[in-house]
Amino acid sequence: MIPTESTNKNRIKNRVKNRIRTAAGFATLLMPTLLSGCGSSTMVQTETEASDGLISVAFSEVGAESDWRVANSESMRTTFTTENGYEFYFEDAKGKQENQITTLRNYILQGVDYIVLDPVIETGWDEVLEEAKDAGIPVIVVDRMVDVEDETLYTAWVGSDFQKEGEMAVEWLETYLEEQGRSEEEIKILHVTGTAGSSAQLGRTAGLENGVEAHENWEIIAQVAGEFTQAKAYEEVSEILQQTSDIDVIYCENDDSAFGAIQALEEAGITYGTDGDVILISFDATEAGLTACMEGKLNLNVECNPMHGPRVEEIIQQIEAGETPEKTQYVEETWFTPEMLTGELIESRGY
Ligand code: AHR
């Protein structure tokens, strides 16, 4: 729901009232996690801090599967601070949609001012988002998208154009092979996919599959589930390398899975990167990913920017000011090859 000026005013008027209810409820709901001192829940608020007129922002994060994800959570945490006027709630879903649905229901019950959702996968959100809409709580979707019947179930989305990222990788590969005089050669691609059904996987996979369809001599020899983690990618790529080493390109859907592929290639004694036999393509352009690229271990790293905290804050501030934020906001992104990188450039990017 895009809040109107009057729903906005009512929400702001009710904020202090809600806050008292919110704090008591949160204390009850999250107490076991807090007392045990472990688990993913981070309750930034306590009951005594409750009635200070801050804006409560409740975030449901995918998990902690990758360096990118850690940077994304950090960006949210450092944006929604008390000093900046917020009470911030954070829940790590550990990669499970059912955890996110439970978290969202808790946030709704507590009457938080804003829900921020980074959905593990795209589908299955209609019911819980309907509940948030009925409660008059704006939901801002970030990074990955939701695929819902009724688009008014969320207020705005900000994130990457994942298919465009895949297309950039394909375009780069086409040019690179041309430069190498290999544009007519048979090109065998091993595809290491991310979390099935997530926007990042769907978009990057579509980019590659369309590229393969457009090139008769390109072939995806296997698609394995790297799940955006180094461990799973290592396991899957190792298994493939036991069957064949006839691979020209490994297309890894994020940096962590590229590290898993590197580990498997090294163990199998297969060379890769700028001086090797296998062309390695990755996504994210995290500090570690770009460092590997600068060292020539990755031939290409396509950017996926995780610094969404300030972008989400801008949307919230627009709503607070009674404005209607743009519904769909794509982040501008680029790509990197080894010769484009320096230590200073990598350091300046902040993740
Ligand atoms: O949704 C963004 C993707 O999720 C990033 O590419 C990946 O590293 C993360 O886990």
mmCIF file of C-alpha atoms and ligand atoms in Angstrom:
data_model
loop_
_atom_site.group_PDB
_atom_site.id
_atom_site.type_symbol
_atom_site.label_atom_id
_atom_site.label_comp_id
_atom_site.label_asym_id
_atom_site.label_seq_id
_atom_site.Cartn_x
_atom_site.Cartn_y
_atom_site.Cartn_z
ATOM 1 C CA MET A 1 0.000 0.000 0.000
ATOM 2 C CA ILE A 2 1.280 3.450 -0.806
ATOM 3 C CA PRO A 3 0.222 5.482 2.230
ATOM 4 C CA THR A 4 -1.833 8.585 1.601
ATOM 5 C CA GLU A 5 -1.144 11.795 3.482
ATOM 6 C CA SER A 6 -3.890 11.044 5.995
ATOM 7 C CA THR A 7 -2.781 7.449 6.665
ATOM 8 C CA ASN A 8 0.692 8.867 7.104
ATOM 9 C CA LYS A 9 -0.451 11.423 9.675
ATOM 10 C CA ASN A 10 -2.427 8.810 11.569
ATOM 11 C CA ARG A 11 0.531 6.488 11.661
ATOM 12 C CA ILE A 12 2.847 9.175 12.921
ATOM 13 C CA LYS A 13 0.243 10.268 15.527
ATOM 14 C CA ASN A 14 -0.105 6.674 16.706
ATOM 15 C CA ARG A 15 3.618 6.114 16.860
ATOM 16 C CA VAL A 16 4.130 6.823 20.531
ATOM 17 C CA LYS A 17 0.995 4.866 21.450
ATOM 18 C CA ASN A 18 2.112 1.898 19.361
ATOM 19 C CA ARG A 19 5.619 2.087 20.672
ATOM 20 C CA ILE A 20 4.522 1.270 24.201
ATOM 21 C CA ARG A 21 2.531 -1.735 22.918
ATOM 22 C CA THR A 22 5.401 -2.683 20.608
ATOM 23 C CA ALA A 23 8.030 -2.745 23.302
ATOM 24 C CA ALA A 24 6.031 -4.930 25.653
ATOM 25 C CA GLY A 25 5.185 -7.335 22.847
ATOM 26 C CA PHE A 26 8.720 -7.584 21.599
ATOM 27 C CA ALA A 27 10.018 -8.216 25.063
ATOM 28 C CA THR A 28 7.643 -11.198 25.333
ATOM 29 C CA LEU A 29 8.177 -12.539 21.821
ATOM 30 C CA LEU A 30 11.930 -12.296 21.654
ATOM 31 C CA MET A 31 12.835 -12.977 25.252
ATOM 32 C CA PRO A 32 13.906 -16.617 24.741
ATOM 33 C CA THR A 33 16.403 -15.618 22.054
ATOM 34 C CA LEU A 34 17.725 -12.755 24.106
ATOM 35 C CA LEU A 35 18.099 -14.801 27.238
ATOM 36 C CA SER A 36 19.866 -17.632 25.467
ATOM 37 C CA GLY A 37 22.318 -15.113 24.069
ATOM 38 C CA CYS A 38 22.551 -16.964 20.776
ATOM 39 C CA GLY A 39 20.579 -17.311 17.547
ATOM 40 C CA SER A 40 20.091 -14.676 14.923
ATOM 41 C CA SER A 41 17.642 -12.285 16.573
ATOM 42 C CA THR A 42 18.956 -8.888 17.430
ATOM 43 C CA MET A 43 16.570 -6.780 19.410
ATOM 44 C CA VAL A 44 18.015 -3.317 19.357
ATOM 45 C CA GLN A 45 15.163 -1.883 21.399
ATOM 46 C CA THR A 46 14.404 -2.409 25.083
ATOM 47 C CA GLU A 47 11.168 -1.567 26.846
ATOM 48 C CA THR A 48 12.587 1.473 28.597
ATOM 49 C CA GLU A 49 13.780 2.982 25.317
ATOM 50 C CA ALA A 50 10.345 2.633 23.788
ATOM 51 C CA SER A 51 8.518 5.932 23.980
ATOM 52 C CA ASP A 52 11.019 8.324 22.444
ATOM 53 C CA GLY A 53 9.232 9.014 19.148
ATOM 54 C CA LEU A 54 11.792 7.221 16.995
ATOM 55 C CA ILE A 55 10.726 5.551 13.734
ATOM 56 C CA SER A 56 10.689 1.786 14.104
ATOM 57 C CA VAL A 57 12.132 -0.089 11.131
ATOM 58 C CA ALA A 58 11.917 -3.880 11.234
ATOM 59 C CA PHE A 59 14.125 -5.769 8.819
ATOM 60 C CA SER A 60 13.851 -9.397 7.736
ATOM 61 C CA GLU A 61 17.199 -10.419 6.227
ATOM 62 C CA VAL A 62 17.792 -13.506 4.046
ATOM 63 C CA GLY A 63 20.671 -14.916 6.081
ATOM 64 C CA ALA A 64 24.442 -14.667 6.264
ATOM 65 C CA GLU A 65 25.325 -16.924 3.336
ATOM 66 C CA SER A 66 27.816 -14.629 1.616
ATOM 67 C CA ASP A 67 30.188 -11.679 2.035
ATOM 68 C CA TRP A 68 27.657 -9.637 0.078
ATOM 69 C CA ARG A 69 24.938 -10.476 2.589
ATOM 70 C CA VAL A 70 27.112 -9.505 5.546
ATOM 71 C CA ALA A 71 27.809 -6.136 3.896
ATOM 72 C CA ASN A 72 24.093 -5.675 3.233
ATOM 73 C CA SER A 73 23.142 -6.330 6.882
ATOM 74 C CA GLU A 74 25.881 -3.964 8.013
ATOM 75 C CA SER A 75 24.604 -1.239 5.693
ATOM 76 C CA MET A 76 21.136 -1.547 7.262
ATOM 77 C CA ARG A 77 22.478 -1.583 10.803
ATOM 78 C CA THR A 78 24.652 1.474 10.334
ATOM 79 C CA THR A 79 21.849 3.421 8.647
ATOM 80 C CA PHE A 80 18.994 2.748 11.050
ATOM 81 C CA THR A 81 20.656 3.872 14.261
ATOM 82 C CA THR A 82 19.116 5.613 17.252
ATOM 83 C CA GLU A 83 21.292 8.664 16.459
ATOM 84 C CA ASN A 84 19.652 8.807 13.048
ATOM 85 C CA GLY A 85 16.190 8.631 14.630
ATOM 86 C CA TYR A 86 15.334 4.948 14.319
ATOM 87 C CA GLU A 87 14.633 1.870 16.353
ATOM 88 C CA PHE A 88 15.940 -1.022 14.331
ATOM 89 C CA TYR A 89 14.801 -4.624 14.525
ATOM 90 C CA PHE A 90 16.781 -7.290 12.723
ATOM 91 C CA GLU A 91 15.995 -10.941 12.078
ATOM 92 C CA ASP A 92 18.218 -13.350 10.145
ATOM 93 C CA ALA A 93 15.997 -15.912 8.373
ATOM 94 C CA LYS A 94 18.836 -18.390 7.865
ATOM 95 C CA GLY A 95 17.827 -18.760 4.234
ATOM 96 C CA LYS A 96 14.292 -19.968 5.029
ATOM 97 C CA GLN A 97 11.154 -18.274 3.763
ATOM 98 C CA GLU A 98 9.037 -19.772 6.577
ATOM 99 C CA ASN A 99 11.255 -17.966 9.104
ATOM 100 C CA GLN A 100 10.683 -14.711 7.252
ATOM 101 C CA ILE A 101 6.906 -15.174 7.293
ATOM 102 C CA THR A 102 6.953 -15.773 11.051
ATOM 103 C CA THR A 103 9.150 -12.715 11.538
ATOM 104 C CA LEU A 104 6.866 -10.537 9.426
ATOM 105 C CA ARG A 105 3.844 -11.690 11.451
ATOM 106 C CA ASN A 106 5.651 -10.751 14.665
ATOM 107 C CA TYR A 107 6.510 -7.341 13.260
ATOM 108 C CA ILE A 108 2.877 -6.809 12.226
ATOM 109 C CA LEU A 109 1.615 -7.868 15.640
ATOM 110 C CA GLN A 110 3.893 -5.331 17.261
ATOM 111 C CA GLY A 111 2.736 -2.507 15.000
ATOM 112 C CA VAL A 112 6.159 -1.379 13.815
ATOM 113 C CA ASP A 113 6.229 1.705 11.589
ATOM 114 C CA TYR A 114 7.966 0.075 8.601
ATOM 115 C CA ILE A 115 8.767 -3.455 7.536
ATOM 116 C CA VAL A 116 11.770 -3.988 5.280
ATOM 117 C CA LEU A 117 11.843 -7.345 3.543
ATOM 118 C CA ASP A 118 14.721 -8.943 1.644
ATOM 119 C CA PRO A 119 12.906 -12.065 0.419
ATOM 120 C CA VAL A 120 14.777 -15.365 0.123
ATOM 121 C CA ILE A 121 12.692 -16.312 -2.919
ATOM 122 C CA GLU A 122 10.212 -14.397 -5.058
ATOM 123 C CA THR A 123 6.971 -16.350 -4.625
ATOM 124 C CA GLY A 124 4.702 -17.090 -1.656
ATOM 125 C CA TRP A 125 4.354 -13.635 -0.148
ATOM 126 C CA ASP A 126 0.762 -12.632 -0.985
ATOM 127 C CA GLU A 127 -0.868 -13.695 2.268
ATOM 128 C CA VAL A 128 1.555 -12.178 4.755
ATOM 129 C CA LEU A 129 1.892 -8.958 2.745
ATOM 130 C CA GLU A 130 -1.900 -8.700 2.712
ATOM 131 C CA GLU A 131 -1.775 -8.893 6.510
ATOM 132 C CA ALA A 132 0.781 -6.068 6.626
ATOM 133 C CA LYS A 133 -1.353 -4.009 4.279
ATOM 134 C CA ASP A 134 -4.444 -4.574 6.444
ATOM 135 C CA ALA A 135 -2.432 -3.424 9.461
ATOM 136 C CA GLY A 136 -1.457 -0.257 7.552
ATOM 137 C CA ILE A 137 2.279 -1.012 7.740
ATOM 138 C CA PRO A 138 4.252 -0.044 4.637
ATOM 139 C CA VAL A 139 6.526 -2.828 3.390
ATOM 140 C CA ILE A 140 9.680 -1.884 1.544
ATOM 141 C CA VAL A 141 11.196 -4.740 -0.427
ATOM 142 C CA VAL A 142 14.941 -4.621 -0.908
ATOM 143 C CA ASP A 143 17.551 -6.466 -3.008
ATOM 144 C CA ARG A 144 15.496 -9.476 -4.200
ATOM 145 C CA MET A 145 11.969 -9.021 -5.512
ATOM 146 C CA VAL A 146 8.571 -10.448 -4.577
ATOM 147 C CA ASP A 147 6.299 -11.907 -7.217
ATOM 148 C CA VAL A 148 2.778 -10.989 -6.050
ATOM 149 C CA GLU A 149 -0.610 -10.766 -7.758
ATOM 150 C CA ASP A 150 -1.342 -7.339 -6.300
ATOM 151 C CA GLU A 151 1.536 -4.875 -6.488
ATOM 152 C CA THR A 152 -0.060 -2.588 -3.900
ATOM 153 C CA LEU A 153 0.947 -5.189 -1.282
ATOM 154 C CA TYR A 154 4.303 -3.473 -0.997
ATOM 155 C CA THR A 155 5.211 0.206 -1.113
ATOM 156 C CA ALA A 156 8.459 0.172 -3.081
ATOM 157 C CA TRP A 157 11.345 -2.039 -4.134
ATOM 158 C CA VAL A 158 15.012 -1.113 -4.498
ATOM 159 C CA GLY A 159 17.720 -3.457 -5.747
ATOM 160 C CA SER A 160 19.747 -4.749 -8.668
ATOM 161 C CA ASP A 161 18.721 -5.616 -12.186
ATOM 162 C CA PHE A 162 19.929 -9.208 -11.934
ATOM 163 C CA GLN A 163 19.117 -10.135 -15.499
ATOM 164 C CA LYS A 164 21.058 -7.130 -16.743
ATOM 165 C CA GLU A 165 23.996 -8.326 -14.622
ATOM 166 C CA GLY A 166 23.827 -11.682 -16.413
ATOM 167 C CA GLU A 167 23.591 -9.939 -19.781
ATOM 168 C CA MET A 168 26.661 -7.835 -18.993
ATOM 169 C CA ALA A 169 28.584 -11.045 -18.237
ATOM 170 C CA VAL A 170 27.465 -12.631 -21.504
ATOM 171 C CA GLU A 171 28.396 -9.531 -23.524
ATOM 172 C CA TRP A 172 31.794 -9.446 -21.891
ATOM 173 C CA LEU A 173 32.373 -13.149 -22.630
ATOM 174 C CA GLU A 174 31.429 -12.688 -26.259
ATOM 175 C CA THR A 175 33.943 -9.844 -26.677
ATOM 176 C CA TYR A 176 36.642 -11.663 -24.711
ATOM 177 C CA LEU A 177 36.352 -14.810 -26.852
ATOM 178 C CA GLU A 178 36.482 -12.672 -29.986
ATOM 179 C CA GLU A 179 39.656 -10.983 -28.773
ATOM 180 C CA GLN A 180 41.145 -14.414 -28.067
ATOM 181 C CA GLY A 181 40.249 -15.573 -31.580
ATOM 182 C CA ARG A 182 37.915 -18.178 -30.092
ATOM 183 C CA SER A 183 34.542 -16.898 -31.232
ATOM 184 C CA GLU A 184 33.977 -19.922 -33.505
ATOM 185 C CA GLU A 185 35.191 -22.511 -30.999
ATOM 186 C CA GLU A 186 32.951 -24.871 -29.000
ATOM 187 C CA ILE A 187 32.597 -23.232 -25.582
ATOM 188 C CA LYS A 188 31.631 -25.494 -22.693
ATOM 189 C CA ILE A 189 30.158 -23.705 -19.698
ATOM 190 C CA LEU A 190 29.697 -25.002 -16.171
ATOM 191 C CA HIS A 191 26.936 -23.009 -14.477
ATOM 192 C CA VAL A 192 26.994 -22.694 -10.673
ATOM 193 C CA THR A 193 23.578 -21.360 -9.677
ATOM 194 C CA GLY A 194 22.530 -19.397 -6.583
ATOM 195 C CA THR A 195 19.545 -20.024 -4.289
ATOM 196 C CA ALA A 196 16.808 -21.482 -6.487
ATOM 197 C CA GLY A 197 13.892 -19.111 -6.957
ATOM 198 C CA SER A 198 15.695 -16.008 -5.681
ATOM 199 C CA SER A 199 15.710 -12.955 -7.952
ATOM 200 C CA ALA A 200 19.505 -13.025 -8.095
ATOM 201 C CA GLN A 201 19.472 -16.621 -9.353
ATOM 202 C CA LEU A 202 16.544 -16.161 -11.731
ATOM 203 C CA GLY A 203 17.974 -13.031 -13.342
ATOM 204 C CA ARG A 204 21.578 -14.176 -13.689
ATOM 205 C CA THR A 205 20.453 -17.568 -14.972
ATOM 206 C CA ALA A 206 18.144 -15.976 -17.550
ATOM 207 C CA GLY A 207 21.001 -13.727 -18.699
ATOM 208 C CA LEU A 208 23.258 -16.729 -19.277
ATOM 209 C CA GLU A 209 20.625 -18.992 -20.799
ATOM 210 C CA ASN A 210 19.583 -16.311 -23.293
ATOM 211 C CA GLY A 211 23.244 -15.797 -24.160
ATOM 212 C CA VAL A 212 23.758 -19.515 -24.754
ATOM 213 C CA GLU A 213 20.677 -19.624 -26.923
ATOM 214 C CA ALA A 214 22.082 -16.804 -29.034
ATOM 215 C CA HIS A 215 25.418 -18.596 -29.589
ATOM 216 C CA GLU A 216 25.233 -21.963 -31.380
ATOM 217 C CA ASN A 217 28.729 -22.888 -30.269
ATOM 218 C CA TRP A 218 28.122 -22.227 -26.540
ATOM 219 C CA GLU A 219 26.847 -25.068 -24.396
ATOM 220 C CA ILE A 220 25.952 -25.331 -20.712
ATOM 221 C CA ILE A 221 27.414 -28.750 -19.865
ATOM 222 C CA ALA A 222 25.977 -28.790 -16.332
ATOM 223 C CA GLN A 223 24.021 -26.605 -13.916
ATOM 224 C CA VAL A 224 24.885 -27.219 -10.281
ATOM 225 C CA ALA A 225 23.390 -25.644 -7.158
ATOM 226 C CA GLY A 226 26.043 -23.531 -5.465
ATOM 227 C CA GLU A 227 23.402 -21.825 -3.288
ATOM 228 C CA PHE A 228 25.555 -18.685 -3.077
ATOM 229 C CA THR A 229 27.965 -20.382 -0.660
ATOM 230 C CA GLN A 230 31.583 -21.399 -0.982
ATOM 231 C CA ALA A 231 31.050 -24.793 0.673
ATOM 232 C CA LYS A 232 28.196 -25.923 -1.581
ATOM 233 C CA ALA A 233 29.877 -24.649 -4.749
ATOM 234 C CA TYR A 234 33.115 -26.428 -3.812
ATOM 235 C CA GLU A 235 31.232 -29.683 -3.274
ATOM 236 C CA GLU A 236 29.299 -29.435 -6.553
ATOM 237 C CA VAL A 237 32.189 -28.278 -8.745
ATOM 238 C CA SER A 238 34.483 -30.966 -7.281
ATOM 239 C CA GLU A 239 31.949 -33.601 -8.247
ATOM 240 C CA ILE A 240 31.767 -32.311 -11.840
ATOM 241 C CA LEU A 241 35.561 -32.180 -12.100
ATOM 242 C CA GLN A 242 35.697 -35.864 -11.240
ATOM 243 C CA GLN A 243 33.652 -36.525 -14.372
ATOM 244 C CA THR A 244 35.252 -34.034 -16.775
ATOM 245 C CA SER A 245 37.885 -31.360 -16.999
ATOM 246 C CA ASP A 246 36.739 -30.295 -20.448
ATOM 247 C CA ILE A 247 35.374 -26.937 -19.304
ATOM 248 C CA ASP A 248 36.056 -23.525 -20.863
ATOM 249 C CA VAL A 249 34.036 -21.273 -18.574
ATOM 250 C CA ILE A 250 32.665 -21.490 -15.039
ATOM 251 C CA TYR A 251 29.827 -19.016 -14.518
ATOM 252 C CA CYS A 252 29.448 -18.594 -10.746
ATOM 253 C CA GLU A 253 26.437 -16.624 -9.578
ATOM 254 C CA ASN A 254 28.325 -14.914 -6.744
ATOM 255 C CA ASP A 255 31.799 -14.390 -5.297
ATOM 256 C CA ASP A 256 31.468 -16.989 -2.556
ATOM 257 C CA SER A 257 30.575 -19.696 -5.060
ATOM 258 C CA ALA A 258 33.492 -18.564 -7.238
ATOM 259 C CA PHE A 259 35.790 -19.155 -4.252
ATOM 260 C CA GLY A 260 34.302 -22.664 -3.959
ATOM 261 C CA ALA A 261 34.996 -23.265 -7.662
ATOM 262 C CA ILE A 262 38.578 -22.008 -7.268
ATOM 263 C CA GLN A 263 39.123 -24.382 -4.344
ATOM 264 C CA ALA A 264 37.841 -27.311 -6.433
ATOM 265 C CA LEU A 265 39.923 -26.341 -9.497
ATOM 266 C CA GLU A 266 43.091 -26.025 -7.439
ATOM 267 C CA GLU A 267 42.537 -29.402 -5.837
ATOM 268 C CA ALA A 268 42.010 -30.936 -9.275
ATOM 269 C CA GLY A 269 45.163 -29.231 -10.600
ATOM 270 C CA ILE A 270 43.266 -27.297 -13.279
ATOM 271 C CA THR A 271 44.437 -23.773 -14.091
ATOM 272 C CA TYR A 272 41.991 -20.887 -14.259
ATOM 273 C CA GLY A 273 41.728 -17.093 -14.543
ATOM 274 C CA THR A 274 43.763 -14.845 -16.799
ATOM 275 C CA ASP A 275 46.700 -17.279 -17.080
ATOM 276 C CA GLY A 276 44.761 -20.524 -16.959
ATOM 277 C CA ASP A 277 42.571 -22.880 -18.933
ATOM 278 C CA VAL A 278 39.208 -22.047 -17.396
ATOM 279 C CA ILE A 279 37.592 -18.601 -17.671
ATOM 280 C CA LEU A 280 36.012 -17.663 -14.338
ATOM 281 C CA ILE A 281 33.050 -15.297 -14.162
ATOM 282 C CA SER A 282 31.589 -14.068 -10.882
ATOM 283 C CA PHE A 283 29.042 -11.601 -9.493
ATOM 284 C CA ASP A 284 28.970 -9.230 -6.508
ATOM 285 C CA ALA A 285 32.361 -7.480 -6.683
ATOM 286 C CA THR A 286 32.900 -7.672 -2.942
ATOM 287 C CA GLU A 287 36.300 -6.696 -1.567
ATOM 288 C CA ALA A 288 37.479 -10.329 -1.609
ATOM 289 C CA GLY A 289 35.970 -10.927 -5.046
ATOM 290 C CA LEU A 290 37.615 -7.866 -6.568
ATOM 291 C CA THR A 291 40.927 -8.734 -4.945
ATOM 292 C CA ALA A 292 40.761 -12.179 -6.563
ATOM 293 C CA CYS A 293 39.914 -10.475 -9.852
ATOM 294 C CA MET A 294 42.811 -8.007 -9.541
ATOM 295 C CA GLU A 295 45.108 -11.004 -8.977
ATOM 296 C CA GLY A 296 43.828 -12.549 -12.209
ATOM 297 C CA LYS A 297 41.986 -15.410 -10.483
ATOM 298 C CA LEU A 298 38.634 -14.176 -11.783
ATOM 299 C CA ASN A 299 38.420 -12.984 -15.378
ATOM 300 C CA LEU A 300 35.292 -10.929 -14.731
ATOM 301 C CA ASN A 301 33.416 -9.707 -11.680
ATOM 302 C CA VAL A 302 30.018 -8.096 -12.253
ATOM 303 C CA GLU A 303 28.952 -5.641 -9.589
ATOM 304 C CA CYS A 304 25.957 -6.201 -7.306
ATOM 305 C CA ASN A 305 25.841 -3.367 -4.823
ATOM 306 C CA PRO A 306 24.782 -4.349 -1.262
ATOM 307 C CA MET A 307 24.765 -0.864 0.311
ATOM 308 C CA HIS A 308 20.989 -0.628 0.485
ATOM 309 C CA GLY A 309 20.598 0.975 3.934
ATOM 310 C CA PRO A 310 20.706 4.596 2.706
ATOM 311 C CA ARG A 311 18.432 3.743 -0.254
ATOM 312 C CA VAL A 312 15.789 2.245 2.004
ATOM 313 C CA GLU A 313 16.126 5.205 4.353
ATOM 314 C CA GLU A 314 15.476 7.593 1.485
ATOM 315 C CA ILE A 315 12.238 5.755 0.702
ATOM 316 C CA ILE A 316 11.163 5.907 4.358
ATOM 317 C CA GLN A 317 11.945 9.597 4.542
ATOM 318 C CA GLN A 318 9.882 10.229 1.427
ATOM 319 C CA ILE A 319 6.923 8.446 2.998
ATOM 320 C CA GLU A 320 7.422 10.377 6.233
ATOM 321 C CA ALA A 321 7.319 13.600 4.215
ATOM 322 C CA GLY A 322 4.020 12.514 2.650
ATOM 323 C CA GLU A 323 5.608 11.830 -0.727
ATOM 324 C CA THR A 324 5.108 8.761 -2.903
ATOM 325 C CA PRO A 325 8.386 6.957 -3.514
ATOM 326 C CA GLU A 326 9.127 5.520 -6.928
ATOM 327 C CA LYS A 327 7.764 1.969 -6.952
ATOM 328 C CA THR A 328 10.713 0.227 -8.653
ATOM 329 C CA GLN A 329 14.227 1.525 -8.184
ATOM 330 C CA TYR A 330 17.163 -0.141 -9.936
ATOM 331 C CA VAL A 331 20.696 0.490 -8.729
ATOM 332 C CA GLU A 332 23.248 1.405 -11.423
ATOM 333 C CA GLU A 333 25.950 -1.237 -11.668
ATOM 334 C CA THR A 334 29.066 -2.013 -13.658
ATOM 335 C CA TRP A 335 31.669 -4.777 -14.087
ATOM 336 C CA PHE A 336 35.382 -5.214 -13.498
ATOM 337 C CA THR A 337 38.264 -7.061 -15.140
ATOM 338 C CA PRO A 338 41.775 -7.379 -13.640
ATOM 339 C CA GLU A 339 43.368 -4.491 -15.554
ATOM 340 C CA MET A 340 40.688 -2.085 -14.293
ATOM 341 C CA LEU A 341 41.466 -2.722 -10.627
ATOM 342 C CA THR A 342 43.809 -1.209 -8.082
ATOM 343 C CA GLY A 343 44.082 -1.691 -4.325
ATOM 344 C CA GLU A 344 42.878 1.888 -3.746
ATOM 345 C CA LEU A 345 39.820 1.428 -5.913
ATOM 346 C CA ILE A 346 38.863 -1.768 -4.081
ATOM 347 C CA GLU A 347 39.366 -0.150 -0.691
ATOM 348 C CA SER A 348 37.341 2.919 -1.635
ATOM 349 C CA ARG A 349 34.227 0.833 -2.322
ATOM 350 C CA GLY A 350 33.656 -0.001 1.332
ATOM 351 C CA TYR A 351 32.528 -3.634 1.078
HETATM 352 O O1 AHR B 1 20.523 -11.188 -3.612
HETATM 353 C C1 AHR B 1 21.856 -10.832 -3.764
HETATM 354 C C2 AHR B 1 22.705 -12.064 -3.796
HETATM 355 O O2 AHR B 1 22.521 -12.796 -2.602
HETATM 356 C C3 AHR B 1 24.202 -11.837 -3.891
HETATM 357 O O3 AHR B 1 24.698 -11.901 -5.157
HETATM 358 C C4 AHR B 1 24.711 -13.025 -3.150
HETATM 359 O O4 AHR B 1 26.062 -12.964 -2.830
HETATM 360 C C5 AHR B 1 23.775 -13.067 -2.018
HETATM 361 O O5 AHR B 1 23.858 -14.123 -1.215
#
